Coordinates of C-alpha atoms and ligand atoms in Angstrom, one line a residue:
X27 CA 73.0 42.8 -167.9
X28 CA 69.7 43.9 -167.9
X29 CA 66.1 42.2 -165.4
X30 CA 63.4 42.6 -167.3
X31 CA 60.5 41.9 -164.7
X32 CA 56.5 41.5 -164.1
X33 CA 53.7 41.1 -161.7
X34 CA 51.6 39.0 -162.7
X35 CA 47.9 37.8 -160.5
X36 CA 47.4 34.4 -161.0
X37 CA 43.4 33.4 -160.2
X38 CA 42.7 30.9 -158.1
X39 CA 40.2 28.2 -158.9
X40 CA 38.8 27.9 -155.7
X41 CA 39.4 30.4 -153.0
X42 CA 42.5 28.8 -150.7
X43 CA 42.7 28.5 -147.1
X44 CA 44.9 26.9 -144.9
X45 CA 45.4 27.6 -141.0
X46 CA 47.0 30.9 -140.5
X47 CA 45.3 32.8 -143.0
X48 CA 42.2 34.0 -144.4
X49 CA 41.3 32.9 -148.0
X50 CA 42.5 34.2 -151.2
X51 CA 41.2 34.6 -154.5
X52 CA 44.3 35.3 -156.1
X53 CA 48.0 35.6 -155.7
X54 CA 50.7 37.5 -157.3
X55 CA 53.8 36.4 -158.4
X56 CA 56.9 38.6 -160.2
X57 CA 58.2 36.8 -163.6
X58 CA 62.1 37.6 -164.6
X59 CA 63.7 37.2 -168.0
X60 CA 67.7 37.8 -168.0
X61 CA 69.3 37.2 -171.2
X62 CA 67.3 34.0 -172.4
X63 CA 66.3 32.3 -169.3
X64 CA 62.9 33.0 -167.1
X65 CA 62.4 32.3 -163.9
X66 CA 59.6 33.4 -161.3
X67 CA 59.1 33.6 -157.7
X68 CA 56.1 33.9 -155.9
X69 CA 57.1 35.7 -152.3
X70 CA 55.3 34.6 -149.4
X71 CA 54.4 37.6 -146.5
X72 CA 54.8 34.4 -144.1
X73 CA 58.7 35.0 -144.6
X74 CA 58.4 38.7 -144.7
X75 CA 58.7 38.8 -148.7
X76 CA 56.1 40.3 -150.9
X77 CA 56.4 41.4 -154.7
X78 CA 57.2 44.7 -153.6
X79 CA 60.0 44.2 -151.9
X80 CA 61.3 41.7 -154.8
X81 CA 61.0 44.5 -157.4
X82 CA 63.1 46.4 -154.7
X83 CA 65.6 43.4 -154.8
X84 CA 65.7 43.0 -158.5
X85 CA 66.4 46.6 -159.1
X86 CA 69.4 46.4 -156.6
X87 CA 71.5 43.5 -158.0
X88 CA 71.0 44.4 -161.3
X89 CA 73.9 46.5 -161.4
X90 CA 76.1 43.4 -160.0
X91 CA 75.0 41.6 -163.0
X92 CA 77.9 41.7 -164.6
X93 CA 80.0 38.7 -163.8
X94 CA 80.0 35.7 -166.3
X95 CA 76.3 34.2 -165.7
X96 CA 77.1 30.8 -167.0
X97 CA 78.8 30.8 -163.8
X98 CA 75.9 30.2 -161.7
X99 CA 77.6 29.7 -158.2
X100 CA 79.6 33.3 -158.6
X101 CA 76.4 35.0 -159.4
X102 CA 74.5 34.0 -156.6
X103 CA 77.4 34.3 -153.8
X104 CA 77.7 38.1 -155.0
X105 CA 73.4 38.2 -154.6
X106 CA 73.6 36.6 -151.1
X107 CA 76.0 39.6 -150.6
X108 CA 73.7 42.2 -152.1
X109 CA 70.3 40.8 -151.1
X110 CA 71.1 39.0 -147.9
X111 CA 67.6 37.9 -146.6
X112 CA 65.7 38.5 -149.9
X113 CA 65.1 34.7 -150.7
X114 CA 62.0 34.8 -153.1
X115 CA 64.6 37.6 -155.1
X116 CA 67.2 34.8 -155.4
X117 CA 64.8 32.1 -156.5
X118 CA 63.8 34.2 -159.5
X119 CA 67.1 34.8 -160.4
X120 CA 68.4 31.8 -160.0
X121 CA 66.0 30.2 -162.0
X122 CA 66.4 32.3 -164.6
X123 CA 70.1 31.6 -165.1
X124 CA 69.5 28.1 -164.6
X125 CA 67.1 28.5 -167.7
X126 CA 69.3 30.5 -169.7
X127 CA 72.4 27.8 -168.9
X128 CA 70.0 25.0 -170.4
X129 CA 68.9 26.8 -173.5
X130 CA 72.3 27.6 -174.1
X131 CA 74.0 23.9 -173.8
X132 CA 70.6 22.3 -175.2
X133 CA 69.6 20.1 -172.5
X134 CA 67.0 20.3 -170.0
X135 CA 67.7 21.0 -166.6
X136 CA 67.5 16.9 -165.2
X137 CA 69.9 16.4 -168.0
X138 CA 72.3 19.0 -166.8
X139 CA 72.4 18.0 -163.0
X140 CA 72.7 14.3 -164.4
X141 CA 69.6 13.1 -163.2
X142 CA 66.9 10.7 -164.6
X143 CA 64.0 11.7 -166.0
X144 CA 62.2 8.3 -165.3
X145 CA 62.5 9.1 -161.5
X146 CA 60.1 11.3 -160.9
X147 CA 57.7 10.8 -158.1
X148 CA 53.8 10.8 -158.3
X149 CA 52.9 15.1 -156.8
X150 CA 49.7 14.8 -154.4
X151 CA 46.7 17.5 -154.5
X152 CA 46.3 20.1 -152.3
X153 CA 42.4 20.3 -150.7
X154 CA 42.6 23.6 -148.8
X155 CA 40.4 24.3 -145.7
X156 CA 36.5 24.3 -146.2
X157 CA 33.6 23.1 -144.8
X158 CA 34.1 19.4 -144.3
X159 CA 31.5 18.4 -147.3
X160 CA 32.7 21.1 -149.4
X161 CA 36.2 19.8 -148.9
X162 CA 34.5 15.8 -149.8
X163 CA 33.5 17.4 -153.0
X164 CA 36.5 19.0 -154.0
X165 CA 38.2 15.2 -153.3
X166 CA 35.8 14.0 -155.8
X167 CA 36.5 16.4 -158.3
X168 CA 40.7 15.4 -158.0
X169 CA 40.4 12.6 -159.5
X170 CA 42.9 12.7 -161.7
X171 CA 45.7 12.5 -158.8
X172 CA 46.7 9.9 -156.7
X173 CA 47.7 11.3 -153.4
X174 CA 46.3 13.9 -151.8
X175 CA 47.3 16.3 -149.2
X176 CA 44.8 17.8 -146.6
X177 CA 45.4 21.3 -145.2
X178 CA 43.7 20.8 -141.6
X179 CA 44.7 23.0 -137.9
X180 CA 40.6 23.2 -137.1
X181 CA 38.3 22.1 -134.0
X182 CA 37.0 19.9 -137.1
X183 CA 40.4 18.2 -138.3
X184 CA 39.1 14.3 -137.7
X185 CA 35.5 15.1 -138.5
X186 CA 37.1 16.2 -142.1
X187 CA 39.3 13.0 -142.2
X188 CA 36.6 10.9 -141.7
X189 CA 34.4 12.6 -143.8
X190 CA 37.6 12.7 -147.3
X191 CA 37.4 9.0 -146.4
X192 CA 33.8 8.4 -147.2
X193 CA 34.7 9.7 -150.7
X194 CA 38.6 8.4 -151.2
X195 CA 40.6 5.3 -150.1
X196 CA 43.7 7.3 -151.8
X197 CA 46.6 8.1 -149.6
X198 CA 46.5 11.5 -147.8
X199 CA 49.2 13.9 -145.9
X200 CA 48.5 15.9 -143.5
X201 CA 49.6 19.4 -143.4
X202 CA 48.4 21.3 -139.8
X203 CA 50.9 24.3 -140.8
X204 CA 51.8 25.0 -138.0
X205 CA 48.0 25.1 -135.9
X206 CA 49.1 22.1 -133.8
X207 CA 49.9 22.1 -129.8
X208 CA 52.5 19.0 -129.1
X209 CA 50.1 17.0 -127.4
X210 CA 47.2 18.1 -129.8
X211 CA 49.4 16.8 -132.4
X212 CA 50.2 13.6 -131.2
X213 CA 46.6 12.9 -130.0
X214 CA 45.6 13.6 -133.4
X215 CA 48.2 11.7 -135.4
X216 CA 47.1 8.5 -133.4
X217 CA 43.4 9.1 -134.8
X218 CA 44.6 10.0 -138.5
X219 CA 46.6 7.0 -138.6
X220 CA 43.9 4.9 -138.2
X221 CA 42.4 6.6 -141.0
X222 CA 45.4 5.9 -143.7
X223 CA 47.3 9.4 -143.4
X224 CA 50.8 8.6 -144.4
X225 CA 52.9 11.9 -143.3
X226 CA 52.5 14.6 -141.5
X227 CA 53.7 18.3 -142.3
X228 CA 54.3 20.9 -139.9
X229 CA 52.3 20.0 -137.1
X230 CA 53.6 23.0 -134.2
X231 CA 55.0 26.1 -134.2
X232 CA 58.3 26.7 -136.4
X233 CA 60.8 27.9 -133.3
X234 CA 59.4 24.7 -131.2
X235 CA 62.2 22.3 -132.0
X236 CA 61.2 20.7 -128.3
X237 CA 57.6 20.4 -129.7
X238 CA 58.6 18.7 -132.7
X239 CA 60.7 16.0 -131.1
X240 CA 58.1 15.0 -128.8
X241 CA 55.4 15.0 -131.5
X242 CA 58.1 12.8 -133.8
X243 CA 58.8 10.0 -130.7
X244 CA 55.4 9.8 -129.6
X245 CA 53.9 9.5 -133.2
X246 CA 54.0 6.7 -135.7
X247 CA 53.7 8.9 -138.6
X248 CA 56.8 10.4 -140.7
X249 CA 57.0 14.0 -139.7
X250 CA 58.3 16.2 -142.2
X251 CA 59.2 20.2 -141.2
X252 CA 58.4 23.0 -143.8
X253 CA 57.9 26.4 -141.5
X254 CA 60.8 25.2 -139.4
X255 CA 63.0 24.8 -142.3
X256 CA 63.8 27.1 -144.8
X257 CA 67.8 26.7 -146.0
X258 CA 70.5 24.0 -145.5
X259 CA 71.6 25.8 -142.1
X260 CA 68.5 25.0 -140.7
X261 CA 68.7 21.2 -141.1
X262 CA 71.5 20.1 -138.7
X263 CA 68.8 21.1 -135.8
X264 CA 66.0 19.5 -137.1
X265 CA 67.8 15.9 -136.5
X266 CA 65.7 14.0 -134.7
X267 CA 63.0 16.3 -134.1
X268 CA 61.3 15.5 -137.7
X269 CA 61.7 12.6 -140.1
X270 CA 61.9 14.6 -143.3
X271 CA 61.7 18.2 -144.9
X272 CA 59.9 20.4 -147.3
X273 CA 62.0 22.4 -149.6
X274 CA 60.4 25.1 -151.3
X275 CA 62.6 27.3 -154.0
X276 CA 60.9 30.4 -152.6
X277 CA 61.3 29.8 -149.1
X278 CA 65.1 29.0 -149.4
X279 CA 66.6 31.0 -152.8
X280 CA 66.7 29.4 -155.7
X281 CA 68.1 25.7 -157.3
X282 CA 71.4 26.0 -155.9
X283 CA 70.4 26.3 -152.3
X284 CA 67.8 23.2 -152.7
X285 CA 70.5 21.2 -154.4
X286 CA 72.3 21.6 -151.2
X287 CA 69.8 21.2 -148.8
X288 CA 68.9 17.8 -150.6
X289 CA 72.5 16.6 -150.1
X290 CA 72.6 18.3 -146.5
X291 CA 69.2 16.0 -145.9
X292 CA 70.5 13.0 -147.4
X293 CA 74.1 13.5 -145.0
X294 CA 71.4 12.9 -142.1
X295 CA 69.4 10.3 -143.2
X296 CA 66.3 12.3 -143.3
X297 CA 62.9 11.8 -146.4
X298 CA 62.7 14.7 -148.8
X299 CA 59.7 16.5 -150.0
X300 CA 59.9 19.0 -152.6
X301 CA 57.3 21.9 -152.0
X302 CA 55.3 24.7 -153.8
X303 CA 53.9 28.5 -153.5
X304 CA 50.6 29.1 -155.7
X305 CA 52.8 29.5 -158.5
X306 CA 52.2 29.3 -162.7
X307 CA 53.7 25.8 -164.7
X308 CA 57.2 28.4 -164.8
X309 CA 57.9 27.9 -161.0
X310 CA 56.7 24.8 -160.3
X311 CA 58.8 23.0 -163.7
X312 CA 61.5 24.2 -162.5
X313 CA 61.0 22.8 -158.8
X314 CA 60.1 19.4 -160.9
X315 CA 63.3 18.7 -162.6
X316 CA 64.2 18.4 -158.9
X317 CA 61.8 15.8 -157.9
X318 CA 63.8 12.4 -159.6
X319 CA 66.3 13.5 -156.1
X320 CA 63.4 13.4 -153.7
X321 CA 60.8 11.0 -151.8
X322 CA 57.8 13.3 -152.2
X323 CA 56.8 15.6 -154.6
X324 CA 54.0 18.2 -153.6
X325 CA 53.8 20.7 -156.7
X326 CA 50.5 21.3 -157.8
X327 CA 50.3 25.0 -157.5
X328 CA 49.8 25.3 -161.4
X329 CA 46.8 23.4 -161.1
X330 CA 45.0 25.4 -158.7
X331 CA 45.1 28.8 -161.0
X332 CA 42.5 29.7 -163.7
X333 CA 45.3 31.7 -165.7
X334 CA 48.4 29.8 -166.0
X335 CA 50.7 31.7 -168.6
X336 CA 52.9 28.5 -169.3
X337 CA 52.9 24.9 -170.4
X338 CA 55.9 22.1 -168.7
X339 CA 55.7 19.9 -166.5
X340 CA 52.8 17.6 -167.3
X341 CA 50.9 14.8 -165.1
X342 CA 50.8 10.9 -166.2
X343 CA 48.6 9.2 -163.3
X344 CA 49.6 11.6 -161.3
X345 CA 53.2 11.0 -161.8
X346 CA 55.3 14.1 -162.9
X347 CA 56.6 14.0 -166.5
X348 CA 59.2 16.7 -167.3
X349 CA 59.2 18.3 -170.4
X350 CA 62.2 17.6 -173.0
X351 CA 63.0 21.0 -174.4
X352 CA 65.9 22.9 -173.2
X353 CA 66.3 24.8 -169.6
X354 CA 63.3 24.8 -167.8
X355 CA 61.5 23.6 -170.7
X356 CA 58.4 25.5 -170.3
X357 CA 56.3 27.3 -173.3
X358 CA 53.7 30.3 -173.5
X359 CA 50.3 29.3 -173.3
X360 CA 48.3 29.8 -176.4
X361 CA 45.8 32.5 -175.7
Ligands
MG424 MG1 53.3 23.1 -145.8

């Protein structure tokens, strides 16, 4: 069986920032096809990925590709084997099985996990890092959703708050990615509560499980993990340092692996968020079908690009609808 890949740059509507990183104007993300099904991945140099080496990982399992790919589970144990650490690899490939199952049998991919299409959540809006007025007018011009969620990990961080809620009385998270000290974090929780921020991502460092757990008791804020948690192995740890976690397909392998961390979450009691890259309508409605087994849904990297390829999942008041054809469901954009 044959991977029939591509790079593609998707254009970013307005140049993105969030703590660690400079701003971007565009990012690049590699597109698969095997057999029917298409899936995509877009590989984060956070986690050590980039599309580079994901060509590199394609190339190499394509000669395992042999076994019976309805059988998605067998397929993927023999890529862990192959690829190991290459998780934005796995996502593409999972996806794209997942994709080709769904075509096959007819039914989109809620229908085959047995899930309810009705249960989607509502997806909040990304404002990255700016100016604190620049960020203001970029909360007027998201309207159309109903939750919004603040990059912040500046000197500025309550200045910007204060200055989103002269222009918005809709609920906000937080994400510091990671820019946080512990006690920086709980001072500033205290001061964005009062300000109607409803959760909190990734306030410290990843590796500062001690961090987290002090932030969490000392905070009245759900705290939900994303750099510190990346598979289902990683969860067990994160008990009772965070209230919740961020799954991303990219960040953890595929469908498979976020089915499991959802149920590994769920064993401990902890609030669910389902997670994007900048990634085109192909990623991110895949990563929706998901969303009716979640608490949160933060996929709106399709709607920060200029040049998304595909049509799916679709926004009703800012609740996700997923589409109804088979597999994924998506379809190329008219050009
Ligand atoms: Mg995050």
């Amino acid at each position: 069986m044959n991977i029939v890949s591509r790079i593609t740059d998707l254009q970013l509507k307005h140049p993105f920032k969030i703590a660690r990183r400079a701003t971007d104007a565009y990012r690049q993300v590699v597109s698969v096809e095997i057999d029917r099904g298409i899936g995509e991945t877009a590989p984060a140099r956070f986690y050590g990925e980039t599309v580079e080496t994901v060509r590199l990982a394609l190339e190499t399992i394509t000669p395992e590709l042999t076994n019976n790919l309805d059988a998605i589970h067998n397929v993927m144990a023999a890529a862990e084997t192959v690829l190991g650490g290459n998780y934005a690899a796995k996502s593409a490939i999972d996806m794209a099985l997942h994709d080709r199952l769904g075509k096959k049998l007819g039914v989109p991919l809620y229908q085959l996990w047995g899930l309810d299409p009705q249960n989607t959540p509502c997806t909040s809006f990304t404002i990255g890092l700016d100016e604190p007025e620049i960020m203001a007018e970029k909360t007027r011009q998201a309207e159309a959703y109903t939750i919004l969620k603040v990059k912040l990990g500046t000197p500025r961080d309550i200045e910007i708050i204060e200055t989103l809620r002269s222009v918005t009385d809709k609920p906000i998270y937080v994400d510091a990615n990671t820019a946080w000290t512990p006690k920086e974090a709980v001072r500033k929780i205290r001061e964005l509560a009062k300000h109607g921020v409803e959760l909190i991502e990734q306030p410290t460092k990843p590796s500062d499980l001690a961090g987290l757990r002090f932030v969490r008791e000392n905070s009245e804020l759900p705290i939900i993990a994303d750099e510190s948690v990346k598979r289902a192995s990683d969860i067990p740890a994160l008990v009772g340092c965070v209230d919740g976690i961020n799954i991303k397909l990219v960040k953890c392998g595929g469908l498979l692996e976020a089915h499991r961390m959802i149920h590994v979450a769920r064993t401990h009691g902890l609030l669910i968020m389902i997670g994007c890259m900048i990634e085109s309508s192909l990623g991110i409605t895949a990563a929706a079908h998901l969303t009716p087994l979640v608490d949160y849904a933060d996929l709106d990297g399709n709607l920060l690009i200029t040049n998304d390829p595909y049509t799916g999942v679709t926004l009703e008041n800012g609740k996700l609808i997923l589409p109804e054809r088979p597999g994924i469901g998506v379809t190329t954009q008219e050009t």
